[in-house]
CSV table of C-alpha atoms in Angstrom, one decimal:
chain,number,residue,atom,x,y,z
C,1,MET,CA,0.4,-0.1,-0.3
C,2,ASP,CA,1.5,3.4,-0.6
C,3,LEU,CA,1.8,6.5,1.1
C,4,VAL,CA,-1.3,8.4,-0.8
C,5,THR,CA,-3.5,5.3,0.7
C,6,VAL,CA,-1.8,5.3,3.8
C,7,TRP,CA,-2.6,9.1,4.2
C,8,PHE,CA,-6.4,9.1,2.9
C,9,ALA,CA,-7.4,5.7,4.5
C,10,VAL,CA,-5.6,8.2,7.5
C,11,VAL,CA,-7.8,11.3,6.6
C,12,VAL,CA,-11.0,8.8,6.5
C,13,LEU,CA,-10.1,8.0,10.2
C,14,CYS,CA,-9.3,11.2,11.9
C,15,TRP,CA,-13.2,12.2,10.2
C,16,VAL,CA,-14.6,9.7,10.8
C,17,LEU,CA,-13.6,9.8,14.4
C,18,PHE,CA,-15.1,13.4,15.2
C,19,PHE,CA,-18.5,12.8,13.3
C,20,THR,CA,-18.5,10.2,15.1
C,21,LEU,CA,-17.0,11.4,19.0
C,22,GLU,CA,-18.3,14.9,18.4
C,23,GLY,CA,-22.0,13.5,16.8
C,24,PHE,CA,-22.7,12.6,20.7
C,25,ASP,CA,-21.7,15.1,22.2
C,26,PHE,CA,-22.8,18.1,20.2
C,27,GLY,CA,-26.5,15.7,20.3
C,28,VAL,CA,-26.5,16.0,24.8
C,29,GLY,CA,-26.7,20.1,24.0
C,30,VAL,CA,-28.8,19.7,22.1
C,31,LEU,CA,-30.8,17.4,24.8
C,32,ALA,CA,-30.2,18.9,27.6
C,33,PRO,CA,-32.9,21.3,28.9
C,34,LEU,CA,-35.4,18.2,27.1
C,35,VAL,CA,-34.5,16.0,29.3
C,36,GLY,CA,-33.8,17.3,31.8
C,37,ARG,CA,-37.3,19.5,33.6
C,38,ASP,CA,-34.3,21.5,36.5
C,39,GLU,CA,-31.2,23.0,36.5
C,40,HIS,CA,-29.9,20.1,38.4
C,41,GLU,CA,-30.9,17.6,35.9
C,42,ARG,CA,-29.8,20.1,32.9
C,43,GLY,CA,-25.8,19.8,35.4
C,44,ALA,CA,-26.5,15.6,35.1
C,45,ALA,CA,-26.8,15.2,31.0
C,46,LEU,CA,-24.2,17.6,30.9
C,47,LYS,CA,-21.1,16.7,33.5
C,48,THR,CA,-22.0,13.1,31.6
C,49,ILE,CA,-19.3,14.7,28.3
C,50,GLY,CA,-18.0,17.2,30.3
C,51,PRO,CA,-15.1,15.0,30.6
C,52,PHE,CA,-15.5,14.1,26.5
C,53,TRP,CA,-16.3,17.1,24.8
C,54,ASP,CA,-13.2,19.0,24.2
C,55,GLY,CA,-11.2,16.0,24.0
C,56,ASN,CA,-13.5,15.1,20.8
C,57,GLU,CA,-12.7,18.6,19.8
C,58,VAL,CA,-8.8,17.5,18.6
C,59,TRP,CA,-10.2,14.8,16.1
C,60,LEU,CA,-10.8,17.5,14.4
C,61,VAL,CA,-7.9,19.8,14.4
C,62,ALA,CA,-6.4,16.7,13.9
C,63,ALA,CA,-8.5,16.2,10.6
C,64,ILE,CA,-8.0,19.8,8.9
C,65,GLY,CA,-4.3,19.1,9.7
C,66,VAL,CA,-4.2,15.4,8.0
C,67,THR,CA,-5.5,17.3,5.4
C,68,TYR,CA,-3.4,20.4,4.4
C,69,ALA,CA,-0.4,18.1,5.4
C,70,ALA,CA,-1.3,14.7,3.0
C,71,PHE,CA,-3.5,17.0,0.2
C,72,PRO,CA,-2.5,20.3,-0.1
C,73,ALA,CA,-5.1,20.9,-2.8
C,74,TRP,CA,-8.4,19.4,-1.4
C,75,TYR,CA,-7.4,21.9,1.9
C,76,SER,CA,-6.9,25.0,-0.6
C,77,ALA,CA,-10.5,23.9,-2.7
C,78,LEU,CA,-12.3,22.5,0.1
C,79,LEU,CA,-11.6,25.6,2.1
C,80,SER,CA,-11.8,28.7,0.0
C,81,GLY,CA,-14.5,27.0,-1.0
C,82,THR,CA,-16.2,27.3,1.4
C,83,TYR,CA,-14.6,29.6,4.5
C,84,LEU,CA,-18.1,31.3,5.0
C,85,PRO,CA,-19.7,27.9,5.6
C,86,MET,CA,-15.9,27.0,7.9
C,87,VAL,CA,-15.5,30.6,9.9
C,88,GLY,CA,-19.6,29.8,11.0
C,89,VAL,CA,-18.6,26.3,11.7
C,90,LEU,CA,-15.8,28.0,14.6
C,91,LEU,CA,-17.8,30.1,15.7
C,92,LEU,CA,-20.7,28.3,16.4
C,93,LEU,CA,-18.1,26.2,18.7
C,94,ALA,CA,-16.8,28.7,20.5
C,95,GLY,CA,-20.1,29.5,21.5
C,96,ARG,CA,-20.6,26.1,22.5
C,97,GLY,CA,-17.6,25.5,24.6
C,98,VAL,CA,-17.7,29.0,26.1
C,99,ALA,CA,-21.1,28.1,26.8
C,100,LEU,CA,-19.9,25.0,28.4
C,101,GLU,CA,-17.2,26.3,31.1
C,102,PHE,CA,-19.2,29.3,31.8
C,103,ARG,CA,-21.9,27.7,33.4
C,104,GLY,CA,-20.9,27.2,36.2
C,105,LYS,CA,-19.2,29.5,36.6
C,106,HIS,CA,-22.2,31.5,38.2
C,107,ALA,CA,-24.8,30.5,40.3
C,108,ASP,CA,-27.8,32.9,38.9
C,109,PRO,CA,-29.9,30.2,38.1
C,110,ARG,CA,-31.3,32.4,34.7
C,111,TRP,CA,-27.5,33.2,33.8
C,112,ARG,CA,-27.2,28.7,33.9
C,113,ARG,CA,-30.6,28.4,31.4
C,114,ARG,CA,-29.3,31.5,29.0
C,115,CYS,CA,-26.0,29.5,29.0
C,116,GLU,CA,-27.8,25.8,28.4
C,117,VAL,CA,-30.2,28.0,25.6
C,118,VAL,CA,-26.6,28.5,23.9
C,119,LEU,CA,-25.3,25.9,24.3
C,120,ALA,CA,-29.1,23.9,22.5
C,121,LEU,CA,-29.1,26.3,19.4
C,122,CYS,CA,-24.5,26.5,19.1
C,123,SER,CA,-25.3,22.4,19.3
C,124,ALA,CA,-27.6,22.4,16.4
C,125,GLY,CA,-26.2,25.2,14.1
C,126,VAL,CA,-23.1,23.7,14.4
C,127,VAL,CA,-24.5,20.1,13.5
C,128,ALA,CA,-26.6,21.3,11.0
C,129,LEU,CA,-24.2,23.4,9.2
C,130,TRP,CA,-21.8,20.2,8.7
C,131,GLY,CA,-23.8,18.3,7.5
C,132,ALA,CA,-24.5,20.7,4.5
C,133,LEU,CA,-21.3,20.4,4.7
C,134,LEU,CA,-20.7,17.3,4.3
C,135,SER,CA,-22.9,16.6,0.6
C,136,VAL,CA,-20.5,19.5,-0.7
C,137,PHE,CA,-17.6,16.1,0.2
C,138,VAL,CA,-19.8,14.5,-2.2
C,139,ARG,CA,-21.3,16.8,-5.1
C,140,GLY,CA,-18.4,18.6,-4.6
C,141,LEU,CA,-17.3,21.8,-6.2
C,142,ALA,CA,-16.8,24.1,-9.7
C,143,LEU,CA,-13.9,23.6,-9.2
C,144,GLY,CA,-11.7,25.0,-12.3
C,145,ALA,CA,-8.6,23.8,-15.3
C,146,ASP,CA,-7.1,24.9,-12.6
C,147,GLY,CA,-8.3,23.4,-9.5
C,148,GLU,CA,-9.0,27.1,-8.4
C,149,VAL,CA,-13.2,27.4,-7.9
C,150,VAL,CA,-14.7,29.5,-9.9
C,151,ALA,CA,-16.5,32.7,-8.6
C,152,GLN,CA,-19.3,33.9,-10.8
C,153,PRO,CA,-18.7,37.7,-11.6
C,154,GLY,CA,-21.2,40.2,-10.1
C,155,LEU,CA,-20.3,42.5,-6.1
C,156,ALA,CA,-21.5,39.4,-4.5
C,157,ALA,CA,-19.1,37.0,-6.4
C,158,GLY,CA,-17.3,35.7,-3.4
C,159,LEU,CA,-20.5,35.7,-1.3
C,160,SER,CA,-22.2,33.8,-3.9
C,161,ARG,CA,-18.9,31.9,-3.9
C,162,THR,CA,-19.1,30.1,-0.8
C,163,VAL,CA,-22.7,30.1,0.2
C,164,ALA,CA,-24.2,28.3,-2.6
C,165,PRO,CA,-22.8,25.1,-2.5
C,166,LEU,CA,-24.8,25.1,0.4
C,167,LEU,CA,-28.2,26.4,-1.4
C,168,THR,CA,-29.1,22.6,-2.3
C,169,ALA,CA,-31.8,19.9,-1.9
C,170,GLN,CA,-28.7,17.0,-0.7
C,171,ALA,CA,-27.4,20.4,1.9
C,172,ALA,CA,-30.5,20.5,2.8
C,173,LEU,CA,-31.7,16.8,3.3
C,174,GLY,CA,-27.8,16.2,4.8
C,175,ALA,CA,-29.2,19.1,7.5
C,176,VAL,CA,-31.6,17.2,8.5
C,177,ALA,CA,-29.6,14.4,8.1
C,178,ALA,CA,-26.6,15.4,10.9
C,179,LEU,CA,-29.5,16.4,12.9
C,180,ALA,CA,-31.2,13.1,13.3
C,181,PHE,CA,-28.1,11.1,14.1
C,182,SER,CA,-27.1,13.9,16.7
C,183,LEU,CA,-29.8,13.2,18.3
C,184,LEU,CA,-29.5,9.2,18.3
C,185,LEU,CA,-25.9,9.4,19.7
C,186,GLY,CA,-27.0,11.7,21.9
C,187,ALA,CA,-29.7,10.1,23.6
C,188,CYS,CA,-28.2,6.5,23.3
C,189,PHE,CA,-24.9,8.3,24.7
C,190,LEU,CA,-27.5,9.8,27.7
C,191,ALA,CA,-29.3,7.0,28.6
C,192,LEU,CA,-26.0,4.5,28.5
C,193,ARG,CA,-24.1,7.2,31.1
C,194,THR,CA,-27.2,8.7,33.3
C,195,THR,CA,-29.0,7.8,35.5
C,196,GLY,CA,-33.0,8.0,37.3
C,197,PRO,CA,-35.3,10.2,35.9
C,198,VAL,CA,-33.1,11.5,33.1
C,199,ARG,CA,-32.0,8.1,31.8
C,200,VAL,CA,-36.2,7.0,31.3
C,201,ARG,CA,-36.6,10.6,29.2
C,202,ALA,CA,-33.3,9.2,26.9
C,203,HIS,CA,-34.4,6.0,26.7
C,204,ARG,CA,-37.4,8.3,24.8
C,205,VAL,CA,-36.4,10.0,23.1
C,206,ALA,CA,-34.1,7.8,21.2
C,207,ALA,CA,-36.1,5.3,20.9
C,208,LEU,CA,-38.2,8.1,18.1
C,209,ALA,CA,-34.6,9.6,17.2
C,210,ALA,CA,-34.2,5.4,15.8
C,211,THR,CA,-37.4,6.4,13.9
C,212,VAL,CA,-36.9,9.2,12.3
C,213,VAL,CA,-33.2,7.7,11.1
C,214,ALA,CA,-35.1,4.2,10.2
C,215,ALA,CA,-37.7,6.8,8.2
C,216,LEU,CA,-34.4,9.1,6.4
C,217,GLY,CA,-33.1,5.8,5.8
C,218,ALA,CA,-35.5,3.5,3.8
C,219,VAL,CA,-36.2,7.1,1.8
C,220,VAL,CA,-32.8,7.2,0.6
C,221,ALA,CA,-32.9,3.6,-0.1
C,222,VAL,CA,-36.0,3.6,-1.9
C,223,ALA,CA,-34.8,7.1,-4.2
C,224,GLY,CA,-32.1,4.6,-5.1
C,225,LEU,CA,-34.7,2.7,-6.0
C,226,ALA,CA,-37.3,4.8,-7.9
C,227,GLY,CA,-34.2,7.1,-9.8
C,228,THR,CA,-32.9,6.9,-13.9
C,229,GLU,CA,-31.0,4.0,-14.9
C,230,PRO,CA,-29.2,2.4,-14.3
C,231,LEU,CA,-29.9,1.2,-10.3
C,232,ASP,CA,-27.6,3.2,-7.9
C,233,VAL,CA,-26.8,0.2,-5.8
C,234,GLY,CA,-24.4,2.5,-3.6
C,235,LEU,CA,-27.9,4.6,-2.7
C,236,VAL,CA,-30.2,1.5,-2.1
C,237,VAL,CA,-27.6,-0.8,0.0
C,238,THR,CA,-26.2,2.3,2.1
C,239,GLY,CA,-30.2,3.2,2.6
C,240,ALA,CA,-31.7,0.4,3.5
C,241,LEU,CA,-28.6,-0.8,6.3
C,242,VAL,CA,-29.4,2.9,8.1
C,243,ALA,CA,-32.8,1.6,8.0
C,244,ALA,CA,-32.0,-1.6,10.0
C,245,THR,CA,-29.6,-0.5,12.2
C,246,ALA,CA,-31.7,2.4,13.3
C,247,VAL,CA,-34.5,-0.1,14.0
C,248,ALA,CA,-31.6,-2.6,15.9
C,249,VAL,CA,-30.9,0.0,17.6
C,250,ALA,CA,-34.1,1.1,18.3
C,251,ALA,CA,-35.5,-2.8,19.9
C,252,ALA,CA,-31.8,-2.6,22.4
C,253,VAL,CA,-33.3,0.7,23.2
C,254,ARG,CA,-36.6,-0.9,23.9
C,255,LEU,CA,-34.8,-3.7,25.6
C,256,ARG,CA,-32.7,-1.4,27.8
C,257,ARG,CA,-29.4,-2.5,26.3
C,258,GLU,CA,-27.4,1.2,26.3
C,259,GLY,CA,-24.3,0.0,25.7
C,260,VAL,CA,-26.1,-1.7,22.6
C,261,ALA,CA,-27.4,0.8,20.7
C,262,PHE,CA,-24.7,2.8,21.4
C,263,THR,CA,-22.9,0.7,19.5
C,264,LEU,CA,-25.0,0.2,17.4
C,265,ALA,CA,-25.3,3.9,16.7
C,266,SER,CA,-22.2,5.2,16.8
C,267,LEU,CA,-20.7,2.7,14.3
C,268,LEU,CA,-23.9,3.9,12.6
C,269,VAL,CA,-22.8,7.3,12.6
C,270,ALA,CA,-19.4,5.8,11.8
C,271,GLY,CA,-20.5,3.6,8.6
C,272,VAL,CA,-22.4,6.6,7.0
C,273,VAL,CA,-19.8,8.8,7.1
C,274,ALA,CA,-17.4,6.1,5.8
C,275,ALA,CA,-19.5,6.0,3.2
C,276,VAL,CA,-19.8,9.9,2.3
C,277,MET,CA,-15.7,9.9,2.6
C,278,LEU,CA,-15.4,7.2,0.1
C,279,ALA,CA,-18.5,8.3,-2.1
C,280,ASN,CA,-16.0,8.8,-5.5
C,281,GLY,CA,-13.7,6.2,-5.2
C,282,ASP,CA,-10.2,7.7,-5.7
C,283,VAL,CA,-11.8,11.6,-6.0
C,284,VAL,CA,-11.7,13.3,-3.4
C,285,LEU,CA,-13.6,15.9,-5.1
C,286,PRO,CA,-15.6,16.3,-8.0
C,287,SER,CA,-15.6,18.9,-9.9
C,288,THR,CA,-19.3,20.8,-10.7
C,289,LEU,CA,-18.4,22.3,-13.8
C,290,ASP,CA,-16.7,19.0,-15.2
C,291,PRO,CA,-15.6,15.6,-14.7
C,292,ALA,CA,-11.6,15.9,-15.7
C,293,TRP,CA,-11.4,18.3,-13.1
C,294,ALA,CA,-12.0,16.3,-10.8
C,295,LEU,CA,-9.6,16.7,-7.5
C,296,THR,CA,-8.6,13.3,-6.9
C,297,ARG,CA,-5.7,11.5,-4.7
C,298,GLU,CA,-3.1,11.2,-6.6
C,299,SER,CA,-3.2,14.4,-8.0
C,300,ALA,CA,-3.9,16.2,-4.2
C,301,ALA,CA,-1.7,15.1,-2.6
C,302,ALA,CA,2.3,15.7,-1.4
C,303,THR,CA,5.4,15.6,-3.1
C,304,PRO,CA,6.5,11.7,-1.6
C,305,ALA,CA,8.9,13.3,0.8
C,306,ALA,CA,6.1,15.5,2.4
C,307,LEU,CA,4.1,12.3,3.1
C,308,GLY,CA,7.8,11.0,4.4
C,309,LEU,CA,8.1,13.7,6.4
C,310,VAL,CA,4.0,13.6,7.9
C,311,THR,CA,5.0,9.4,8.3
C,312,ALA,CA,7.2,9.9,10.4
C,313,PHE,CA,5.5,13.0,12.7
C,314,GLY,CA,1.7,10.7,13.3
C,315,ALA,CA,3.1,7.7,14.0
C,316,VAL,CA,4.1,8.9,17.3
C,317,VAL,CA,1.4,12.1,17.6
C,318,VAL,CA,-1.5,9.8,16.3
C,319,PRO,CA,-1.4,6.9,18.7
C,320,GLY,CA,-0.1,9.4,21.5
C,321,VAL,CA,-3.5,10.8,20.9
C,322,VAL,CA,-5.9,7.6,20.6
C,323,VAL,CA,-4.9,6.2,24.3
C,324,TYR,CA,-5.0,9.8,26.0
C,325,GLN,CA,-8.5,9.4,24.8
C,326,VAL,CA,-9.3,6.0,25.7
C,327,TRP,CA,-7.9,6.0,29.4
C,328,SER,CA,-10.2,9.2,29.8
C,329,TYR,CA,-13.8,7.2,28.9
C,330,TRP,CA,-12.4,4.9,31.6
C,331,VAL,CA,-11.4,6.8,33.8
C,332,PHE,CA,-14.7,8.7,33.7
C,333,ARG,CA,-16.9,5.4,32.8
C,334,ARG,CA,-19.1,5.6,35.9
C,335,ARG,CA,-23.0,6.8,35.5
C,336,VAL,CA,-24.0,10.4,35.8
C,337,SER,CA,-27.2,10.5,38.6
C,338,SER,CA,-30.4,12.8,38.4
C,339,GLU,CA,-31.8,11.8,41.3
C,340,ARG,CA,-31.9,14.1,44.2
C,341,VAL,CA,-30.9,13.4,47.0
C,342,ALA,CA,-32.9,13.9,50.5
C,343,THR,CA,-30.7,16.0,53.3
C,344,ALA,CA,-31.8,15.8,56.6
């Protein structure tokens, strides 16, 4: 296996880990005001992600950094072609982090409530935006022959160049699907990590979210069957697998097998993200103007010397990050109680 293939696999792995691990803490951020009826219960819900959320964001840095180092042409086209949505992602991530960190800095209930609202809105916004951006990975950008994103003439050329890729039906579907997947992951995680009333409500939300995800999978499968010839086998199989896995998650939730439900939901999100990243085969970013101008793994990759240097660096850093995260999840593995403890 050559270095280009190895580093493409690493890029896919980093994106899969980011969307799977951040997926559940985005979902918890949205759900905390819904599954927590008072400040104590909402605090218990947020404690489940307290030790993990900033560590999970490391995989976004890793995904962007590895893409830049190993596939600079892909990084350049993707980031310059979507820079305004990417700025939106960063602002929402910052707002989410501030809300999480500052919630416990002041005992005023109104202050904490406002932080919870900001956290829920930023979490929902960043999930929807990422879902829309993932559609760009599949559909592509208006790449010219030189690999640069082409801008339409006019005063708003820059604005239209970076916002237009998200104004499509695929981007809207991606945003809705990302929200549904994230809520499913977050609810399963809350059911696994809490006791008491929050756990009970998380079961209900997980069952509902699994139903929505199963319906989305069925719609995708039917769309593949009803598409133009030849039959889109990949779309049909992906939709059917999503629907079947979501049904299995719902069954595990009903049987109170929270560990099984969360594992299946995580595998579901990981599989969908991997399918998106691999949807175009060797093409890493299609051109909507001319298929011949698409970026492939080979055309977007760094030089062999640069890939060798990145390999030496990555062999030290990536295993260290993995070991740290596994250790942190082991240390903070106990459930968080959401029941009130009576005091004398």
